[in-house]
Amino acid sequence: MMAPLYGLVAAAQLLSLASFAIALPNGPIRRDAAFAAAKDQSYDYVIVGGGLTGLVVANRLSEDKSTSVLVIENGYIDDKPITSIPYMASMLNVADMWPILSAPDPGLNNTVWDVRVGNVVGGGSVVNGMQWDRGADADYDAWEELGNEGWGFDGLAKYFKKSTHFTPPSRSTVKQFGITYDESAYGNGPAQVTISSFQYPDMKPIFDSWKAENLPMPQEGFADPVGIYWTPNSVDNKTATRSHARKTYYDPVSSRSNLKLLTGTKATEILFDGKGKSLKAKGVKITSRADGSTGQVTAKREVILAAGGVLTPHILMVSGIGPKDVLDAAKVPVKRDTPGVGSNFQDHVPLYMSFNLSNVAFPNPTTPTTNATFNASAAAQYEKERQGPYTFGRGNALAMLPFQQVSSNWKSITKKISQQADPTKYLPARYAKNKALLAGYKKQREVLINLYSSNVSTLGEFPVQPWGRAAVAHQKPLSRGTITLNTTDPSAAPVLTYNTLQNPIDKAVIAELVRFNRKHWARPELSQYKPVELVPGAQYKTDNEIINAAIAQLQINPSFAHPSCSAAMLPEELGGVVDSELKVYGVGRLRIVDASIIPLIPSTHLQATMYAVAEKAADIIKGV
């Protein structure tokens, strides 16, 4: 289950907006013919996953005309309005997501949750909330501290710029709302980002209320992402449409003869040559979604996994690379016992607070769904001018705050981390059985204690939006999830157990974020709205009361749709799956370039980070 989102547009409205769809590049291709033409062929690089990272890496590798690249993507190209119109980012585009359910989550009353993973060319960049931000420098420096040379912020900085181009909002909007930015923080890359020139009137007093908090307010969050700041969305300012990886990294180069995109095709297994220390990837088994036909493709240089934080560990395990006990239980022949596959799983944990507000301005984010006349006018304005409310996504401001800036109890709560003498009590059972996994977690814990105590890294997210939706999100959870196989059908969807709130410190942190948010909404600058807390409810005071109420209301979610860290880039003695060159330990000619390689989740929405990671990955593969 997912927390409800505003802005659901009627089916009739979707049909009326069909004219916004964009033609497929090079025209429609018969899927069965494309599959037949691709199977049994050899390519220098076979990339599994045509999402954000897969398309970035494919673009960069195919710059060399002598290098052939095949991208295998289970989804299709989709240009329906929901994939293009910024306003529709407030909808859940489930048609372009995998139909995966989690295992019952013990920490959330054994609730089963939808696992939001893109199943479309462009992946998460097509279905996400379009937020464009990055973590603090210290978050990436932590990756290097964990044993990954070159992966600190200094090693990533140029790639954040290489991927991105920023266009400011209109001068009148900047003046009216006090928007600040610094274009020099961005580069001249393919991904287009902007702050919408349309802002709802209540955005000004609500954003201004944060100024009264006497907290850091950097001019540009993409340069200094600690404090309260304006943030762009991944929107092309020229067309007022979503800027996603297919539009920016694939469409412009789709005519390259050495680049092939095979859609509607599932990669079912990695093929190998050799065994033991000579094991190396040689290709991929594939199945057509159109007619179920099967085949295989060969990689002359490398197989590159870009299937994401949920599906990359799944295909590794199905192929025999993973924890031996998991593979044995599913009767998958073990090619290499790699306990880190499917371990260390992380995501941000939101609690969807909300307040009933009085005296809200007209229009506001609920107006399109409550006022048909306004909605029709907004749709017409967008269709004619590419301006107005339909150019506004989910929001353009964030408060990303260090723990000590939101909690007077930060020292005592942080101290409890090191007081957990036996961390296995708060971890999946596999950590007690594997010394490397436990050593890796303990090393992460040392890093996290420093970040919890720091003013240069953030722990709490507070999206700043022009209405009573006032979520908080825990950015550095201590709990860890697992991904395993369906033992009766390993090829079926992976079994993801979030283990949300397994570590009680996560509960304490979230409760502190709620209390800070309550204090903020009680500020005199917001008194005009007479805010009344609806979720979880002001009557809930203690940590347990706050958390239990939110769980009962289904307003704590195990995921902010940032699944990551499940095939971590760490030394193997710390439970790692790939090294700092993204090579899978013990397997030749196999790399991973997606969010599964993150060792420790940064405090940010992951989109911009993954563009930077993919750009760096391409350079590593090319030997630049």
XYZ file of C-alpha atoms in Angstrom:
624
model
C 0.000 0.000 0.000
C 1.085 3.548 -0.624
C 0.137 6.831 1.001
C -2.500 8.697 -1.064
C -1.341 11.431 -3.407
C -3.172 14.541 -4.538
C -3.986 15.395 -8.146
C -5.694 12.274 -9.491
C -6.942 13.160 -12.942
C -10.106 11.589 -14.349
C -9.763 9.118 -17.206
C -11.714 11.420 -19.469
C -9.172 14.155 -18.869
C -6.347 11.778 -19.731
C -8.030 11.011 -23.027
C -8.500 14.685 -23.798
C -4.767 15.203 -23.282
C -3.732 12.410 -25.622
C -2.514 14.972 -28.131
C 0.473 15.604 -25.882
C 1.936 12.164 -26.672
C 5.173 12.159 -28.623
C 5.864 9.796 -31.530
C 8.168 6.845 -30.956
C 11.702 7.398 -32.241
C 12.142 5.904 -35.714
C 8.503 4.853 -35.779
C 6.907 1.728 -34.279
C 8.850 -1.534 -34.540
C 7.274 -4.986 -34.576
C 8.376 -6.403 -31.275
C 8.624 -10.005 -32.473
C 10.795 -8.977 -35.426
C 13.101 -6.922 -33.203
C 13.525 -9.827 -30.800
C 14.221 -12.277 -33.600
C 16.797 -9.922 -35.096
C 18.611 -9.426 -31.794
C 18.712 -12.938 -30.371
C 21.704 -15.132 -30.967
C 23.744 -12.049 -31.865
C 26.940 -10.787 -30.264
C 27.594 -7.286 -28.953
C 30.552 -5.753 -27.209
C 28.387 -4.737 -24.268
C 25.036 -6.156 -23.194
C 23.266 -3.854 -20.734
C 20.460 -5.395 -18.683
C 17.983 -2.594 -17.965
C 16.952 0.374 -20.083
C 16.234 2.648 -17.165
C 18.101 5.744 -16.073
C 21.562 4.276 -15.544
C 21.356 1.796 -18.396
C 20.551 4.462 -20.964
C 23.240 6.844 -19.679
C 25.904 4.156 -19.880
C 24.648 2.973 -23.290
C 24.827 6.518 -24.645
C 28.389 7.040 -23.480
C 29.729 3.628 -24.543
C 28.191 3.928 -28.007
C 29.983 7.248 -28.572
C 32.748 4.985 -29.871
C 31.419 3.947 -33.297
C 33.502 0.777 -33.193
C 31.748 -0.405 -30.029
C 28.407 -2.229 -30.256
C 25.920 -1.910 -27.410
C 22.654 -3.762 -26.765
C 20.215 -2.568 -24.104
C 17.637 -5.110 -22.902
C 14.511 -3.587 -21.325
C 11.428 -5.408 -20.077
C 9.241 -2.304 -20.479
C 8.233 -0.374 -23.543
C 8.483 3.202 -24.724
C 5.597 5.182 -23.215
C 4.662 8.723 -24.196
C 1.228 8.927 -22.650
C 0.434 12.228 -20.924
C 1.182 10.810 -17.487
C 4.824 10.366 -18.526
C 5.180 13.915 -19.851
C 3.023 16.480 -18.055
C 4.677 17.761 -14.853
C 1.377 18.031 -12.980
C 0.845 14.310 -13.495
C 3.933 13.488 -11.461
C 1.460 13.693 -8.582
C -0.144 10.506 -9.904
C 1.126 6.958 -9.480
C 1.898 5.671 -12.946
C 1.410 2.015 -12.022
C 1.099 0.986 -15.688
C 4.825 1.672 -16.041
C 5.853 -0.123 -12.853
C 6.608 -3.744 -12.104
C 3.739 -5.526 -10.293
C 5.800 -6.491 -7.264
C 4.540 -6.848 -3.705
C 6.790 -6.912 -0.672
C 6.862 -9.636 1.905
C 4.862 -8.803 5.062
C 6.781 -6.117 6.928
C 7.158 -7.168 10.592
C 7.759 -3.602 11.760
C 4.589 -2.316 10.108
C 1.979 -4.789 11.362
C 2.995 -7.326 8.711
C 1.518 -5.129 6.013
C 2.312 -6.020 2.409
C 3.421 -3.047 0.321
C 3.619 -2.249 -3.359
C 7.239 -2.114 -4.498
C 7.519 0.862 -6.837
C 10.031 -0.013 -9.557
C 9.954 1.427 -13.082
C 9.083 -0.972 -15.904
C 9.448 1.343 -18.887
C 12.201 2.670 -21.131
C 13.717 5.372 -18.957
C 12.897 3.519 -15.741
C 12.469 5.516 -12.565
C 13.104 8.810 -14.346
C 9.736 8.319 -16.109
C 7.669 7.492 -13.022
C 9.344 9.386 -10.165
C 8.380 12.659 -8.464
C 10.948 14.599 -10.538
C 12.808 16.052 -7.559
C 16.344 17.123 -8.488
C 18.692 17.426 -5.533
C 21.792 15.771 -4.168
C 23.189 14.655 -0.855
C 25.688 16.602 1.186
C 29.354 16.256 0.265
C 29.834 14.201 3.421
C 27.321 11.595 2.230
C 29.480 10.718 -0.778
C 32.696 11.073 1.198
C 31.231 8.305 3.369
C 31.284 5.994 0.335
C 35.011 6.580 0.002
C 35.506 6.164 3.742
C 33.900 2.736 3.411
C 36.677 1.644 1.073
C 35.741 2.969 -2.376
C 38.577 5.105 -3.675
C 37.461 7.859 -6.020
C 33.805 7.742 -4.966
C 33.846 10.672 -2.538
C 32.216 13.936 -3.549
C 35.374 15.189 -5.248
C 35.240 12.118 -7.476
C 31.580 12.645 -8.341
C 31.338 16.447 -8.575
C 32.123 16.758 -12.279
C 29.547 14.076 -13.096
C 26.763 15.937 -11.315
C 27.540 18.792 -13.699
C 28.134 16.643 -16.757
C 24.618 15.218 -16.619
C 22.603 18.372 -15.988
C 21.445 21.691 -17.412
C 19.427 24.178 -15.321
C 17.027 26.819 -16.679
C 15.794 29.455 -14.179
C 12.116 30.264 -13.684
C 10.710 33.559 -14.942
C 12.034 36.767 -13.404
C 8.570 37.700 -12.153
C 8.249 34.386 -10.290
C 11.732 34.768 -8.817
C 10.814 38.216 -7.517
C 7.341 37.305 -6.254
C 8.392 34.186 -4.324
C 11.962 35.097 -3.405
C 13.386 32.125 -5.285
C 17.163 31.815 -5.141
C 19.475 29.724 -7.316
C 22.979 29.606 -8.742
C 23.276 28.426 -12.341
C 26.995 27.751 -11.888
C 26.126 24.748 -9.697
C 24.917 22.965 -12.817
C 26.543 22.070 -16.113
C 25.436 21.814 -19.725
C 24.391 18.173 -19.753
C 21.476 16.336 -21.364
C 19.142 16.189 -18.325
C 17.046 19.355 -18.218
C 15.933 20.769 -14.864
C 14.023 23.877 -13.845
C 11.953 25.487 -11.108
C 8.411 26.002 -12.321
C 7.428 29.571 -13.153
C 3.989 28.698 -11.794
C 3.839 28.542 -8.011
C 0.694 28.347 -5.906
C 0.142 31.526 -3.836
C 0.470 29.744 -0.483
C 4.014 28.741 -1.372
C 5.299 32.182 -0.382
C 4.030 32.331 3.239
C 4.772 28.650 3.805
C 8.328 28.940 2.480
C 8.801 32.220 4.341
C 7.820 30.482 7.580
C 10.976 28.397 7.226
C 13.063 31.565 7.078
C 11.900 32.324 10.602
C 13.456 29.054 11.840
C 16.920 30.634 11.790
C 18.344 27.625 9.982
C 20.808 27.556 7.070
C 19.292 28.846 3.827
C 21.807 28.325 1.026
C 21.282 30.275 -2.173
C 21.541 27.042 -4.162
C 20.821 23.634 -2.709
C 22.610 21.795 -5.485
C 25.820 23.494 -4.367
C 25.199 23.315 -0.617
C 22.396 20.864 0.197
C 22.158 21.445 3.955
C 19.315 23.668 5.114
C 16.226 25.081 3.426
C 16.345 25.819 -0.268
C 14.567 25.850 -3.615
C 15.006 22.762 -5.768
C 14.339 22.155 -9.443
C 12.394 19.316 -11.009
C 13.519 17.212 -13.953
C 11.448 19.257 -16.399
C 12.464 20.686 -19.771
C 11.706 24.399 -19.524
C 11.334 24.776 -23.306
C 8.580 22.175 -23.654
C 7.289 22.109 -20.070
C 7.482 18.316 -20.150
C 9.210 15.758 -17.944
C 12.883 15.406 -18.802
C 13.643 11.727 -18.423
C 16.530 9.493 -19.421
C 14.968 8.193 -22.613
C 14.293 11.667 -23.964
C 17.686 13.020 -22.982
C 20.135 10.136 -23.321
C 18.537 7.738 -25.813
C 16.282 9.572 -28.268
C 18.989 11.993 -29.481
C 21.327 9.078 -30.320
C 18.801 6.376 -31.245
C 19.944 6.461 -34.873
C 23.434 5.204 -33.989
C 23.926 1.953 -35.872
C 26.015 0.543 -33.019
C 23.306 1.085 -30.379
C 20.314 -1.257 -30.129
C 17.420 -1.009 -27.674
C 15.398 -4.204 -27.318
C 12.120 -3.426 -25.530
C 9.510 -5.836 -24.211
C 12.277 -8.290 -23.423
C 13.034 -9.845 -20.072
C 16.592 -10.790 -19.170
C 16.052 -14.068 -17.345
C 19.572 -15.270 -16.572
C 23.222 -14.337 -16.936
C 25.204 -16.939 -18.875
C 28.725 -17.880 -17.785
C 31.856 -19.568 -19.015
C 34.222 -21.386 -16.697
C 33.825 -22.023 -13.000
C 35.468 -21.191 -9.730
C 38.119 -18.506 -10.122
C 37.774 -18.582 -13.927
C 34.036 -17.795 -13.876
C 33.088 -15.020 -16.292
C 29.908 -13.684 -17.848
C 29.425 -14.430 -21.529
C 25.865 -13.337 -22.235
C 22.232 -13.218 -21.191
C 19.175 -15.401 -21.684
C 16.182 -13.405 -22.894
C 12.421 -13.894 -23.260
C 10.032 -11.877 -25.411
C 6.998 -10.470 -23.641
C 5.133 -10.410 -26.945
C 5.054 -14.132 -27.646
C 7.157 -15.858 -24.985
C 9.888 -16.827 -27.423
C 13.330 -17.269 -25.913
C 16.906 -16.825 -26.975
C 20.219 -15.491 -25.820
C 22.692 -12.738 -26.647
C 26.443 -12.769 -26.244
C 28.665 -10.075 -24.750
C 32.146 -9.974 -26.262
C 33.415 -7.586 -23.583
C 31.012 -7.304 -20.625
C 27.546 -7.843 -19.291
C 26.466 -4.705 -17.427
C 23.612 -4.896 -14.919
C 21.433 -1.779 -14.708
C 18.183 -3.326 -13.490
C 17.996 -1.344 -10.239
C 18.123 -1.880 -6.507
C 15.431 -4.584 -6.496
C 15.909 -6.486 -9.754
C 19.703 -6.521 -10.105
C 20.176 -8.721 -7.007
C 17.313 -10.872 -8.271
C 18.922 -11.629 -11.629
C 22.256 -12.251 -9.909
C 20.670 -14.829 -7.622
C 18.639 -16.478 -10.385
C 21.928 -16.821 -12.239
C 23.662 -18.486 -9.280
C 25.479 -15.492 -7.759
C 24.289 -14.855 -4.203
C 24.050 -16.222 -0.662
C 24.438 -20.007 -0.801
C 21.589 -20.668 1.629
C 19.194 -18.547 -0.448
C 20.202 -20.265 -3.675
C 20.041 -23.737 -2.118
C 16.550 -23.079 -0.761
C 15.396 -22.110 -4.258
C 17.297 -25.025 -5.863
C 19.421 -22.656 -7.948
C 22.876 -24.101 -8.715
C 25.503 -22.050 -6.875
C 28.098 -20.551 -9.203
C 29.521 -18.245 -6.529
C 28.585 -17.834 -2.870
C 28.265 -14.048 -2.491
C 26.411 -13.236 0.770
C 26.183 -9.496 0.003
C 23.746 -9.995 -2.871
C 20.327 -8.952 -1.578
C 21.793 -7.783 1.739
C 22.271 -4.206 3.028
C 19.005 -3.100 1.359
C 18.122 0.510 2.228
C 15.467 3.100 1.476
C 14.289 6.330 3.046
C 11.359 6.004 5.435
C 8.587 8.620 5.189
C 5.819 9.418 7.631
C 3.104 11.307 5.777
C 2.056 13.966 8.264
C -0.778 16.225 7.174
C -2.608 19.262 8.515
C -6.053 20.621 7.789
C -5.604 24.271 6.825
C -8.097 27.113 6.840
C -7.932 30.281 4.750
C -5.922 28.701 1.971
C -5.484 30.756 -1.163
C -7.090 30.129 -4.530
C -5.845 28.228 -6.389
C -4.048 25.580 -4.347
C -2.862 22.033 -5.105
C -6.307 20.568 -4.418
C -8.076 22.951 -6.819
C -7.556 20.911 -10.026
C -9.375 17.959 -8.466
C -12.150 19.962 -6.773
C -12.916 22.660 -9.329
C -13.719 21.347 -12.803
C -13.805 24.818 -14.344
C -10.334 25.653 -13.047
C -9.010 22.278 -14.124
C -10.328 22.674 -17.661
C -8.804 26.130 -17.872
C -5.450 24.860 -16.573
C -5.424 22.007 -19.090
C -6.253 24.380 -21.949
C -3.563 26.822 -20.868
C -0.999 24.063 -20.809
C -2.013 22.697 -24.182
C -1.900 26.129 -25.794
C 0.948 27.889 -23.973
C 2.826 25.256 -21.918
C 2.291 27.442 -18.867
C 0.194 27.443 -15.705
C -0.636 24.840 -13.043
C 0.086 21.861 -15.281
C 3.749 22.885 -15.375
C 3.954 22.470 -11.584
C 4.992 19.035 -10.291
C 5.058 18.032 -6.640
C 6.994 20.981 -5.333
C 10.166 23.021 -5.569
C 11.526 23.377 -2.058
C 13.066 21.205 0.639
C 14.247 21.437 4.201
C 17.086 18.933 4.593
C 18.325 19.246 8.152
C 21.025 17.758 10.393
C 19.810 15.827 13.415
C 21.012 18.384 15.938
C 19.003 21.110 14.193
C 15.714 19.270 14.628
C 16.106 17.535 17.976
C 17.306 18.536 21.408
C 17.700 14.791 22.088
C 20.101 14.132 19.235
C 23.076 13.375 21.491
C 21.291 10.805 23.646
C 19.653 9.111 20.641
C 22.918 8.990 18.697
C 24.733 7.618 21.738
C 22.339 4.663 21.790
C 23.698 3.489 18.438
C 27.100 2.594 19.899
C 25.390 1.214 23.018
C 23.823 -1.530 20.912
C 26.612 -3.942 21.817
C 25.141 -6.714 19.683
C 23.776 -5.116 16.497
C 22.601 -8.500 15.200
C 19.600 -8.172 17.530
C 18.356 -5.442 15.194
C 19.390 -6.946 11.852
C 18.237 -9.780 9.583
C 19.377 -13.218 10.721
C 22.000 -13.497 7.989
C 24.177 -10.886 9.727
C 24.723 -13.168 12.724
C 25.822 -15.942 10.371
C 28.247 -13.999 8.190
C 31.285 -12.185 9.573
C 31.783 -10.020 6.487
C 28.204 -8.687 6.465
C 28.414 -7.888 10.160
C 31.813 -6.215 9.775
C 30.425 -4.102 6.949
C 27.438 -3.043 8.996
C 29.639 -2.132 11.955
C 31.799 0.005 9.686
C 28.681 1.702 8.309
C 27.506 2.266 11.850
C 30.728 4.100 12.712
C 30.216 6.340 9.709
C 26.566 6.914 10.569
C 27.365 7.941 14.135
C 29.615 10.655 12.739
C 26.976 11.768 10.232
C 24.229 11.779 12.883
C 26.472 14.055 14.965
C 27.482 16.335 12.116
C 26.232 19.702 10.910
C 27.416 18.942 7.369
C 25.124 15.997 6.716
C 21.368 15.742 7.023
C 19.082 13.231 8.691
C 15.582 14.649 8.259
C 13.714 15.680 5.124
C 10.762 18.065 5.223
C 9.302 18.694 1.749
C 8.095 22.315 1.610
C 4.793 22.357 -0.238
C 2.000 24.910 -0.657
C -0.666 23.002 1.272
C -1.173 20.882 4.379
C 0.741 17.850 3.165
C 3.749 17.925 5.497
C 5.644 14.664 5.250
C 8.849 13.899 7.106
C 11.397 11.334 5.936
C 14.192 9.566 7.820
C 17.230 9.807 5.545
C 19.706 7.520 7.310
C 17.911 4.504 8.746
C 19.829 1.884 10.703
C 17.515 -0.987 9.789
C 18.379 -3.188 6.805
C 16.160 -5.100 4.424
C 16.802 -8.235 2.407
C 15.995 -9.472 -1.082
C 15.705 -13.225 -1.611
C 14.150 -15.658 -4.089
C 10.724 -17.220 -4.282
C 11.712 -20.760 -3.321
C 8.953 -22.398 -5.380
C 9.582 -20.258 -8.465
C 12.921 -18.420 -8.447
C 12.069 -16.677 -11.727
C 9.045 -15.041 -10.113
C 9.231 -11.633 -8.454
C 11.923 -11.325 -5.766
C 10.983 -11.516 -2.102
C 11.731 -8.123 -0.568
C 11.493 -7.802 3.199
C 11.889 -4.161 4.227
C 12.376 -4.758 7.987
C 11.233 -1.172 8.546
C 11.909 0.087 12.086
C 13.657 -3.153 13.061
C 16.191 -0.975 14.827
C 14.309 0.990 17.538
C 16.536 4.034 17.006
C 14.774 4.550 13.669
C 11.507 4.960 15.568
C 13.062 7.528 17.870
C 14.446 9.525 14.948
C 11.113 9.606 13.112
C 9.289 10.663 16.270
C 11.748 13.554 16.667
C 11.112 14.631 13.071
C 7.380 14.634 13.775
C 7.847 16.781 16.875
C 9.973 19.278 14.990
C 7.370 19.473 12.242
C 4.647 20.101 14.820
C 6.636 22.973 16.288
C 7.161 24.415 12.854
C 3.460 24.357 11.985
C 2.691 26.025 15.321
C 4.806 29.046 14.360
C 3.015 32.431 14.357
C 3.924 32.905 10.685
C 1.518 30.057 9.869
C -1.279 31.071 12.251
C -3.398 32.393 9.366
C -3.979 28.782 8.346
C -5.126 27.590 11.783
C -3.432 24.224 11.149
C -4.992 21.145 12.722
C -2.865 18.002 12.665
C -4.670 15.127 10.980
C -1.850 12.582 10.746
C -0.738 11.117 13.020
C -2.762 13.411 15.333
C -1.659 15.879 18.005
C -3.002 13.637 20.756
C -0.160 11.196 20.185
C 2.834 12.337 22.226
C 5.280 9.554 23.038
C 7.490 7.826 20.487
C 5.359 4.683 20.585
C 2.106 6.597 20.355
C 3.306 8.576 17.335
C 4.718 5.578 15.504
C 1.869 3.187 16.310
C -0.774 5.699 15.259
C 0.957 6.325 11.937
C 1.327 2.586 11.354
C -2.363 2.022 12.063
C -3.232 4.847 9.658
C -0.904 3.336 6.986
C 0.975 6.628 6.915
C 4.427 5.235 7.623
C 5.736 3.765 4.417
C 8.764 1.465 4.171
C 9.906 3.186 0.990
C 10.303 6.640 -0.526
C 10.773 4.789 -3.848
C 14.545 4.902 -3.391
C 15.422 1.176 -3.274
C 19.188 0.806 -3.121
C 22.336 -0.679 -1.601
C 21.465 -4.351 -2.273
C 24.675 -5.235 -4.185
C 26.948 -2.844 -2.390
C 30.215 -1.333 -3.552
C 32.322 -2.332 -0.552
C 35.448 -4.378 0.079
C 34.510 -8.053 -0.019
C 35.597 -8.462 3.586
C 32.856 -5.946 4.448
C 30.186 -7.855 2.571
C 30.612 -6.067 -0.741
C 29.406 -7.323 -4.107
C 31.323 -4.980 -6.430
C 34.651 -3.206 -6.163
C 35.296 0.484 -6.822
C 35.401 -0.234 -10.570
C 31.928 -1.773 -10.259
C 33.205 -5.258 -11.112
C 31.392 -8.134 -9.418
C 33.782 -9.965 -7.106
C 34.882 -13.345 -8.401
C 33.141 -13.003 -11.760
C 34.892 -11.754 -14.864
C 33.288 -9.429 -17.422
C 30.360 -8.506 -15.161
C 29.649 -5.050 -13.705
C 26.783 -3.256 -11.997
C 25.987 0.430 -12.602
C 22.671 1.037 -10.800
C 21.463 2.034 -7.308
C 22.156 -1.418 -5.903
C 25.882 -0.524 -5.724
C 25.388 2.353 -3.270
C 26.977 1.295 0.034
C 25.177 3.813 2.256
C 22.078 5.682 1.133
C 22.640 9.456 0.867
C 20.204 12.047 2.190
C 18.524 12.974 -1.065
C 16.106 11.849 -3.709
C 18.277 9.520 -5.751
C 17.641 10.707 -9.303
C 20.476 13.231 -9.705
C 22.867 10.960 -7.824
C 22.184 8.075 -10.197
C 22.792 10.231 -13.263
C 26.179 11.140 -11.767
C 26.943 7.523 -10.818
C 26.077 6.350 -14.333
C 28.237 9.020 -15.959
C 31.164 8.026 -13.744
C 30.500 4.339 -14.395
C 30.687 4.918 -18.149
C 34.056 6.614 -17.790
C 35.341 3.754 -15.638
C 34.236 1.175 -18.209
C 35.771 3.195 -21.029
C 38.989 3.561 -19.051
C 38.833 7.352 -19.137
